[in-house]
Amino acid sequence: YMPHAPPAVFAAHDPSRYNFADIASDYFNQTRPDLLLGGGGVGMSIEAAQAAGYQTVTNAAELHALDPENTTRISGQFGGYNLPYEFDGLNDLPHLSEMTRFALACLDNNEKGFFLMMEGGRIDHACHENNRERMVHEVLEFSRAVQEVYDWAADREDTLIIVTADHETGGLTVTAD
């Protein structure tokens, strides 16, 4: 979900992580990131995005139909809140790795460079629920998204990739090699 704390800290200015509608308004009217791709709802409305000059897409087919070489100000609002778990199937919504691939193709047109923040936020949710099956599928998709970034940056000398974790929950332990 785009106005959640991890992405919001990079592109919004609000005193509380729970002011989702205000964070969404910040995105559209103050900080104006070039790309916003993730779960919609609670201020992340198609109407608000379009009023702020963003082109909107709501599913994987619409995202893939865009030309990343000639597209700016995109708000991909995929669902009404969080994306579904990978384990449950995404139906017509894009995977994190697809959003990452599109973002890189779109943002690398900027001669000044760019910053991309991507989050596998459903890993955290699955862990809080102690749901290992969903967590494993989310980690695998996050790994595919990181691989997209790694492949894009493989021949570059001007790129820093940082991968970090929120925190561990759910009691997962390594018991064997």
mmCIF file of C-alpha atoms in Angstrom:
data_model
loop_
_atom_site.group_PDB
_atom_site.id
_atom_site.type_symbol
_atom_site.label_atom_id
_atom_site.label_comp_id
_atom_site.label_asym_id
_atom_site.label_seq_id
_atom_site.Cartn_x
_atom_site.Cartn_y
_atom_site.Cartn_z
ATOM 1 C CA TYR A 1 0.000 0.000 0.000
ATOM 2 C CA MET A 2 1.668 3.195 -1.189
ATOM 3 C CA PRO A 3 0.975 5.525 1.788
ATOM 4 C CA HIS A 4 2.336 3.019 4.335
ATOM 5 C CA ALA A 5 5.343 4.099 6.363
ATOM 6 C CA PRO A 6 8.277 2.585 4.408
ATOM 7 C CA PRO A 7 7.511 4.226 1.041
ATOM 8 C CA ALA A 8 6.047 7.352 2.652
ATOM 9 C CA VAL A 9 9.244 8.169 4.512
ATOM 10 C CA PHE A 10 10.946 8.724 1.149
ATOM 11 C CA ALA A 11 8.288 10.839 -0.547
ATOM 12 C CA ALA A 12 5.936 12.512 1.936
ATOM 13 C CA HIS A 13 6.024 14.939 4.832
ATOM 14 C CA ASP A 14 3.528 14.156 7.576
ATOM 15 C CA PRO A 15 3.849 13.891 11.357
ATOM 16 C CA SER A 16 2.063 10.520 11.564
ATOM 17 C CA ARG A 17 2.478 7.324 9.579
ATOM 18 C CA TYR A 18 -1.266 6.747 9.997
ATOM 19 C CA ASN A 19 -2.381 9.856 8.095
ATOM 20 C CA PHE A 20 -2.731 7.849 4.888
ATOM 21 C CA ALA A 21 -4.962 10.326 3.058
ATOM 22 C CA ASP A 22 -2.614 13.221 3.926
ATOM 23 C CA ILE A 23 0.398 11.188 2.777
ATOM 24 C CA ALA A 24 -1.368 10.430 -0.516
ATOM 25 C CA SER A 25 -2.175 14.118 -0.902
ATOM 26 C CA ASP A 26 1.496 14.924 -0.296
ATOM 27 C CA TYR A 27 2.496 12.556 -3.090
ATOM 28 C CA PHE A 28 0.107 14.125 -5.572
ATOM 29 C CA ASN A 29 0.364 17.785 -4.593
ATOM 30 C CA GLN A 30 3.721 18.411 -2.944
ATOM 31 C CA THR A 31 6.532 15.909 -3.527
ATOM 32 C CA ARG A 32 5.169 14.510 -6.826
ATOM 33 C CA PRO A 33 7.248 11.360 -7.392
ATOM 34 C CA ASP A 34 7.456 10.357 -11.047
ATOM 35 C CA LEU A 35 6.117 6.875 -10.310
ATOM 36 C CA LEU A 36 3.758 5.536 -7.693
ATOM 37 C CA LEU A 37 3.091 1.821 -8.106
ATOM 38 C CA GLY A 38 1.303 -0.275 -5.493
ATOM 39 C CA GLY A 39 -1.931 -0.700 -3.610
ATOM 40 C CA GLY A 40 -4.422 2.152 -3.867
ATOM 41 C CA GLY A 41 -7.240 3.422 -1.666
ATOM 42 C CA VAL A 42 -7.418 5.798 1.340
ATOM 43 C CA GLY A 43 -6.451 8.916 -0.598
ATOM 44 C CA MET A 44 -4.739 7.068 -3.441
ATOM 45 C CA SER A 45 -7.695 7.535 -5.757
ATOM 46 C CA ILE A 46 -7.710 7.607 -9.525
ATOM 47 C CA GLU A 47 -9.485 10.966 -9.397
ATOM 48 C CA ALA A 48 -6.867 12.540 -7.109
ATOM 49 C CA ALA A 49 -4.039 11.181 -9.245
ATOM 50 C CA GLN A 50 -5.560 12.421 -12.491
ATOM 51 C CA ALA A 51 -6.320 15.841 -10.980
ATOM 52 C CA ALA A 52 -2.616 16.074 -10.106
ATOM 53 C CA GLY A 53 -1.611 15.246 -13.690
ATOM 54 C CA TYR A 54 -0.780 11.571 -13.243
ATOM 55 C CA GLN A 55 -1.704 8.951 -15.796
ATOM 56 C CA THR A 56 -3.363 6.062 -13.964
ATOM 57 C CA VAL A 57 -3.334 2.324 -14.493
ATOM 58 C CA THR A 58 -5.163 -0.290 -12.444
ATOM 59 C CA ASN A 59 -3.936 -3.676 -13.656
ATOM 60 C CA ALA A 60 -0.951 -5.474 -15.177
ATOM 61 C CA ALA A 61 -2.220 -5.223 -18.765
ATOM 62 C CA GLU A 62 -2.589 -1.424 -18.504
ATOM 63 C CA LEU A 63 0.891 -1.157 -16.976
ATOM 64 C CA HIS A 64 2.443 -3.265 -19.757
ATOM 65 C CA ALA A 65 0.622 -1.195 -22.405
ATOM 66 C CA LEU A 66 2.538 1.934 -21.345
ATOM 67 C CA ASP A 67 5.693 2.921 -23.195
ATOM 68 C CA PRO A 68 8.290 3.402 -20.428
ATOM 69 C CA GLU A 69 10.474 5.433 -22.782
ATOM 70 C CA ASN A 70 7.781 8.093 -23.231
ATOM 71 C CA THR A 71 5.799 7.964 -20.009
ATOM 72 C CA THR A 72 5.974 10.266 -16.999
ATOM 73 C CA ARG A 73 3.888 10.761 -13.872
ATOM 74 C CA ILE A 74 2.327 7.324 -13.481
ATOM 75 C CA SER A 75 0.118 6.265 -10.597
ATOM 76 C CA GLY A 76 -0.424 2.520 -10.734
ATOM 77 C CA GLN A 77 -3.198 1.867 -8.238
ATOM 78 C CA PHE A 78 -3.487 -1.867 -7.984
ATOM 79 C CA GLY A 79 -6.393 -2.817 -5.757
ATOM 80 C CA GLY A 80 -8.135 -1.014 -2.940
ATOM 81 C CA TYR A 81 -5.416 -1.346 -0.307
ATOM 82 C CA ASN A 82 -2.652 -3.961 -0.034
ATOM 83 C CA LEU A 83 -1.888 -6.152 -3.007
ATOM 84 C CA PRO A 84 -3.027 -9.758 -2.519
ATOM 85 C CA TYR A 85 -0.519 -12.279 -1.278
ATOM 86 C CA GLU A 86 1.441 -14.038 -4.034
ATOM 87 C CA PHE A 87 0.301 -17.340 -2.512
ATOM 88 C CA ASP A 88 -3.332 -16.395 -3.144
ATOM 89 C CA GLY A 89 -2.741 -15.209 -6.710
ATOM 90 C CA LEU A 90 -2.752 -11.648 -8.007
ATOM 91 C CA ASN A 91 -5.383 -12.145 -10.714
ATOM 92 C CA ASP A 92 -4.892 -9.212 -13.122
ATOM 93 C CA LEU A 93 -2.541 -7.198 -10.872
ATOM 94 C CA PRO A 94 1.213 -6.944 -11.531
ATOM 95 C CA HIS A 95 3.837 -8.728 -9.467
ATOM 96 C CA LEU A 96 6.433 -6.657 -7.617
ATOM 97 C CA SER A 97 9.059 -7.829 -10.114
ATOM 98 C CA GLU A 98 6.937 -6.504 -13.015
ATOM 99 C CA MET A 99 6.478 -3.133 -11.322
ATOM 100 C CA THR A 100 10.217 -3.016 -10.649
ATOM 101 C CA ARG A 101 11.095 -3.816 -14.274
ATOM 102 C CA PHE A 102 8.714 -1.111 -15.508
ATOM 103 C CA ALA A 103 10.024 1.431 -12.991
ATOM 104 C CA LEU A 104 13.625 0.858 -14.053
ATOM 105 C CA ALA A 105 12.758 1.143 -17.751
ATOM 106 C CA CYS A 106 10.867 4.364 -17.085
ATOM 107 C CA LEU A 107 13.222 6.034 -14.625
ATOM 108 C CA ASP A 108 16.492 5.281 -16.392
ATOM 109 C CA ASN A 109 15.562 7.887 -19.000
ATOM 110 C CA ASN A 110 16.480 10.638 -16.537
ATOM 111 C CA GLU A 111 19.956 11.933 -17.367
ATOM 112 C CA LYS A 112 20.383 13.199 -13.798
ATOM 113 C CA GLY A 113 19.820 9.726 -12.372
ATOM 114 C CA PHE A 114 17.069 8.512 -10.080
ATOM 115 C CA PHE A 115 16.179 6.912 -6.771
ATOM 116 C CA LEU A 116 13.908 3.861 -6.680
ATOM 117 C CA MET A 117 12.422 2.543 -3.464
ATOM 118 C CA MET A 118 10.602 -0.759 -3.742
ATOM 119 C CA GLU A 119 9.099 -2.704 -0.876
ATOM 120 C CA GLY A 120 8.005 -6.288 -0.396
ATOM 121 C CA GLY A 121 5.619 -5.167 2.332
ATOM 122 C CA ARG A 122 3.479 -8.279 2.373
ATOM 123 C CA ILE A 123 6.446 -10.239 3.767
ATOM 124 C CA ASP A 124 5.976 -8.320 7.010
ATOM 125 C CA HIS A 125 2.219 -8.885 7.012
ATOM 126 C CA ALA A 126 2.579 -12.635 6.487
ATOM 127 C CA CYS A 127 5.177 -12.848 9.254
ATOM 128 C CA HIS A 128 2.967 -10.939 11.699
ATOM 129 C CA GLU A 129 0.246 -13.482 10.903
ATOM 130 C CA ASN A 130 2.722 -16.353 11.429
ATOM 131 C CA ASN A 131 1.784 -17.494 7.919
ATOM 132 C CA ARG A 132 4.895 -19.183 6.584
ATOM 133 C CA GLU A 133 3.426 -20.264 3.242
ATOM 134 C CA ARG A 134 2.474 -16.712 2.351
ATOM 135 C CA MET A 135 5.751 -15.354 3.714
ATOM 136 C CA VAL A 136 7.826 -17.748 1.599
ATOM 137 C CA HIS A 137 5.969 -16.802 -1.588
ATOM 138 C CA GLU A 138 6.395 -13.100 -0.782
ATOM 139 C CA VAL A 139 10.131 -13.532 -0.165
ATOM 140 C CA LEU A 140 10.506 -15.410 -3.459
ATOM 141 C CA GLU A 141 8.736 -12.603 -5.362
ATOM 142 C CA PHE A 142 10.846 -9.989 -3.566
ATOM 143 C CA SER A 143 13.914 -11.950 -4.624
ATOM 144 C CA ARG A 144 12.716 -11.830 -8.248
ATOM 145 C CA ALA A 145 12.255 -8.047 -7.939
ATOM 146 C CA VAL A 146 15.768 -7.626 -6.514
ATOM 147 C CA GLN A 147 17.066 -9.781 -9.376
ATOM 148 C CA GLU A 148 15.437 -7.358 -11.842
ATOM 149 C CA VAL A 149 17.410 -4.515 -10.254
ATOM 150 C CA TYR A 150 20.621 -6.534 -10.157
ATOM 151 C CA ASP A 151 20.293 -7.514 -13.831
ATOM 152 C CA TRP A 152 19.562 -3.899 -14.816
ATOM 153 C CA ALA A 153 22.622 -2.663 -12.908
ATOM 154 C CA ALA A 154 25.006 -5.498 -13.839
ATOM 155 C CA ASP A 155 27.038 -3.530 -16.391
ATOM 156 C CA ARG A 156 26.773 -0.162 -14.682
ATOM 157 C CA GLU A 157 29.319 1.578 -12.480
ATOM 158 C CA ASP A 158 26.990 4.350 -11.280
ATOM 159 C CA THR A 159 24.469 2.342 -9.261
ATOM 160 C CA LEU A 160 24.151 1.517 -5.584
ATOM 161 C CA ILE A 161 21.706 -1.228 -4.569
ATOM 162 C CA ILE A 162 20.726 -1.488 -0.926
ATOM 163 C CA VAL A 163 18.535 -4.355 0.278
ATOM 164 C CA THR A 164 17.445 -4.290 3.885
ATOM 165 C CA ALA A 165 14.830 -5.854 6.123
ATOM 166 C CA ASP A 166 12.135 -4.277 8.227
ATOM 167 C CA HIS A 167 12.323 -6.824 11.038
ATOM 168 C CA GLU A 168 11.716 -10.520 11.597
ATOM 169 C CA THR A 169 8.485 -11.746 13.076
ATOM 170 C CA GLY A 170 6.748 -15.072 13.052
ATOM 171 C CA GLY A 171 9.333 -17.245 14.774
ATOM 172 C CA LEU A 172 11.029 -18.520 11.611
ATOM 173 C CA THR A 173 14.312 -20.258 12.469
ATOM 174 C CA VAL A 174 17.000 -22.039 10.500
ATOM 175 C CA THR A 175 17.352 -25.563 11.857
ATOM 176 C CA ALA A 176 19.716 -27.209 9.337
ATOM 177 C CA ASP A 177 22.284 -26.379 6.664
#
